[in-house]
mmCIF file of C-alpha atoms in Angstrom:
data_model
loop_
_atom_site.group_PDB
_atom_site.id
_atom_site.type_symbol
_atom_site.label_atom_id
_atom_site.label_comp_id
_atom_site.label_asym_id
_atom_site.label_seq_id
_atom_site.Cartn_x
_atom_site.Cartn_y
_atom_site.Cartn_z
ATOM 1 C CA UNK A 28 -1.841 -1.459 -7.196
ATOM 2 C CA UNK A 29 -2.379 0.513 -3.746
ATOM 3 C CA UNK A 30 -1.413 -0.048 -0.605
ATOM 4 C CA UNK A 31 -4.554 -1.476 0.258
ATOM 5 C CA UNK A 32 -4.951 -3.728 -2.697
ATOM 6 C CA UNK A 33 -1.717 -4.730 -2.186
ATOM 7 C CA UNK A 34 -2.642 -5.532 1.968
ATOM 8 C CA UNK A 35 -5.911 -7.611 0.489
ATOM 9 C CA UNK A 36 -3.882 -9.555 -2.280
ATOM 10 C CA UNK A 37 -1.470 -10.433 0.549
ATOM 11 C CA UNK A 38 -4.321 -11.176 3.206
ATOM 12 C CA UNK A 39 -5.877 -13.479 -0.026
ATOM 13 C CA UNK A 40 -2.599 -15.189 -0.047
ATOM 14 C CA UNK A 41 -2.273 -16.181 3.577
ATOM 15 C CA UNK A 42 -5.288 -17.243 3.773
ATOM 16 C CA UNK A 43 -5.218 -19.217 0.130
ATOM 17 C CA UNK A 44 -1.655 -20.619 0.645
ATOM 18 C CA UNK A 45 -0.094 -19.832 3.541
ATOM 19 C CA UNK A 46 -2.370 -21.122 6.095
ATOM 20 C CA UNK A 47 -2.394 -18.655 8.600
ATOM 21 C CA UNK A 48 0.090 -15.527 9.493
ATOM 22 C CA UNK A 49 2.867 -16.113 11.580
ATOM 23 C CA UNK A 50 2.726 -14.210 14.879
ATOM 24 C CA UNK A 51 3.838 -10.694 14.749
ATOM 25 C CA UNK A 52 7.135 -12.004 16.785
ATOM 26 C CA UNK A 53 8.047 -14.727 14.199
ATOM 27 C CA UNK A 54 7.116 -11.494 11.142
ATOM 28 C CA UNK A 55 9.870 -9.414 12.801
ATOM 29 C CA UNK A 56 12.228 -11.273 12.889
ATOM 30 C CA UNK A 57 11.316 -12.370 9.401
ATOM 31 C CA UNK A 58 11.587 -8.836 8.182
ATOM 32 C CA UNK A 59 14.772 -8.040 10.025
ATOM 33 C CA UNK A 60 16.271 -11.032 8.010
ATOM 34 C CA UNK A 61 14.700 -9.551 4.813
ATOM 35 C CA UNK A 62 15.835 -6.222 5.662
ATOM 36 C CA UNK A 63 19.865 -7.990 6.171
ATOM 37 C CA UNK A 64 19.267 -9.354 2.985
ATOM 38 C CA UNK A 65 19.020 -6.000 1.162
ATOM 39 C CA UNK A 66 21.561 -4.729 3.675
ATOM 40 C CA UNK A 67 24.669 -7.204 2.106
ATOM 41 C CA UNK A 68 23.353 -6.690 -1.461
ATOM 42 C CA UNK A 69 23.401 -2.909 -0.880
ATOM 43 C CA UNK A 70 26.916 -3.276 0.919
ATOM 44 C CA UNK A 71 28.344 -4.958 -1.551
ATOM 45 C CA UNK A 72 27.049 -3.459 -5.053
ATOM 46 C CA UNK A 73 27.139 0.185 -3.843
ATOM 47 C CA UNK A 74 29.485 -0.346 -0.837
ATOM 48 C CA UNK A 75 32.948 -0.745 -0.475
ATOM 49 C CA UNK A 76 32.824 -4.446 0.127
ATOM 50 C CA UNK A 77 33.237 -6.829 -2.539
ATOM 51 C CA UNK A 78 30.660 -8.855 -3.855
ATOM 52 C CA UNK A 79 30.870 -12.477 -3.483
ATOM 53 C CA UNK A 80 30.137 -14.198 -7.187
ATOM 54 C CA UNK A 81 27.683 -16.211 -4.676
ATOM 55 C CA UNK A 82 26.057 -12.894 -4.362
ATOM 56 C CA UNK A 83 26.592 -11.251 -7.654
ATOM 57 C CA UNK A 84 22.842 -13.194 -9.212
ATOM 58 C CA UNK A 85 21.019 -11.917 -6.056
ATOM 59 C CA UNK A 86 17.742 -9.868 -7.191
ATOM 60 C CA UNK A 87 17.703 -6.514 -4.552
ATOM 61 C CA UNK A 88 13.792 -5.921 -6.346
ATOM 62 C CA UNK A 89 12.833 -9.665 -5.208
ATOM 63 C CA UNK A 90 14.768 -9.074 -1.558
ATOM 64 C CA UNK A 91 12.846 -5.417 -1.632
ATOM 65 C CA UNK A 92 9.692 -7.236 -2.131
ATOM 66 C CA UNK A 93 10.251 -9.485 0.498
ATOM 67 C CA UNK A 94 10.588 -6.961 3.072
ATOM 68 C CA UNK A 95 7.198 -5.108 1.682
ATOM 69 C CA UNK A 96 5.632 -8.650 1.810
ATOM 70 C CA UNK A 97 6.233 -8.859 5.394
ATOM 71 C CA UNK A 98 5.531 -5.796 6.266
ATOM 72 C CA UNK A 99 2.271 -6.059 4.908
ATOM 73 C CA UNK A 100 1.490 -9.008 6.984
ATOM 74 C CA UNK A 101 2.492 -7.256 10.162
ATOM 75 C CA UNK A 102 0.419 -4.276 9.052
ATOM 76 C CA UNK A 103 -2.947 -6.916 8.590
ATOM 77 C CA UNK A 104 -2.209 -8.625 11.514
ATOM 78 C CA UNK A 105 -1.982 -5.239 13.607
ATOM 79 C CA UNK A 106 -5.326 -3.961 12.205
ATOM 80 C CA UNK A 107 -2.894 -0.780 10.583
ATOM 81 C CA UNK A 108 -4.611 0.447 7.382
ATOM 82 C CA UNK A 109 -1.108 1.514 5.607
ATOM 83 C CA UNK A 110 -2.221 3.371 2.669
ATOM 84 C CA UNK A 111 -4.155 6.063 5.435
ATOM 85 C CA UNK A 112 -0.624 5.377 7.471
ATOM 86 C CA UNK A 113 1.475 6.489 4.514
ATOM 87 C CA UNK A 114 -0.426 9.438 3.366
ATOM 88 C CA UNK A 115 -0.512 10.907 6.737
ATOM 89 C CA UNK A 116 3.456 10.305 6.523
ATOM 90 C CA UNK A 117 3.617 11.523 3.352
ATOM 91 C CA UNK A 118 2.131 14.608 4.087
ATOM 92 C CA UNK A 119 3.664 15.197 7.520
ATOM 93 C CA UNK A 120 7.288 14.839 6.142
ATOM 94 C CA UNK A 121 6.042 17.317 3.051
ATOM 95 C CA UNK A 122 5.230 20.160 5.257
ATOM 96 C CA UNK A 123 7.838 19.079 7.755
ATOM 97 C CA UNK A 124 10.658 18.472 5.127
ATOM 98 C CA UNK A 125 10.663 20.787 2.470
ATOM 99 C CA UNK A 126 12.164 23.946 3.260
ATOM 100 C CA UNK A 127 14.789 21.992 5.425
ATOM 101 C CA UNK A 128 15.857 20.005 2.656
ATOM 102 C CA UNK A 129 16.455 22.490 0.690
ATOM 103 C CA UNK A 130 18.329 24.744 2.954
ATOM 104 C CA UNK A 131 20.623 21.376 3.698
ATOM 105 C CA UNK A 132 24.329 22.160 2.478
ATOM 106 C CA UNK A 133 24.985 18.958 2.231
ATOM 107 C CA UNK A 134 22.564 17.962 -0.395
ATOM 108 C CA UNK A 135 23.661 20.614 -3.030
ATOM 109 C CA UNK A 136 27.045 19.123 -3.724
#
């Protein structure tokens, strides 16, 4: 699936089952608390912090795709067409990116 069969099978959603979107305000904050979800797993499996047994059945895929979820909602509600957004990123951060990444010192340990 695209990006913009993925923004139409969310749009169908919202419209089938979730009665309307949420404002945009109510989506950020939504997606910040998706994003701190990911955050703690993240912390905590790859981090230095412990992870809680409470924690240790958390999903980071089904947090991840909570945080696209919403961000495809903001991105419908917004009128942003994300697949044309992401290809222009892509290919910005290509041309921008690839001799610097590759020069980085840092990266070749």
């Amino acid at each position: 699936m695209n990006i913009q069969d993925a923004q139409k099978a969310v749009d169908n959603w919202i419209n089938e089952h979730g009665v309307r979107y949420f404002n945009e305000l109510t989506n950020m904050a939504q997606l910040t608390e998706e994003v701190g979800e990911v955050a703690r797993i993240i912390a905590r499996r790859y981090g230095e912090q412990s992870e809680k047994e409470s924690d240790k059945a958390k999903d980071l895929g089904e947090e991840l795709a909570d945080v696209v979820f919403v961000v495809l909602c903001l991105a419908n509600q917004t009128g942003i067409d994300l697949q044309e957004a992401f290809d222009k990123k892509l290919d910005l951060k290509t041309k921008r990116d690839h001799d610097r990444h590759h020069q980085n010192e840092k990266l070749k340990s």
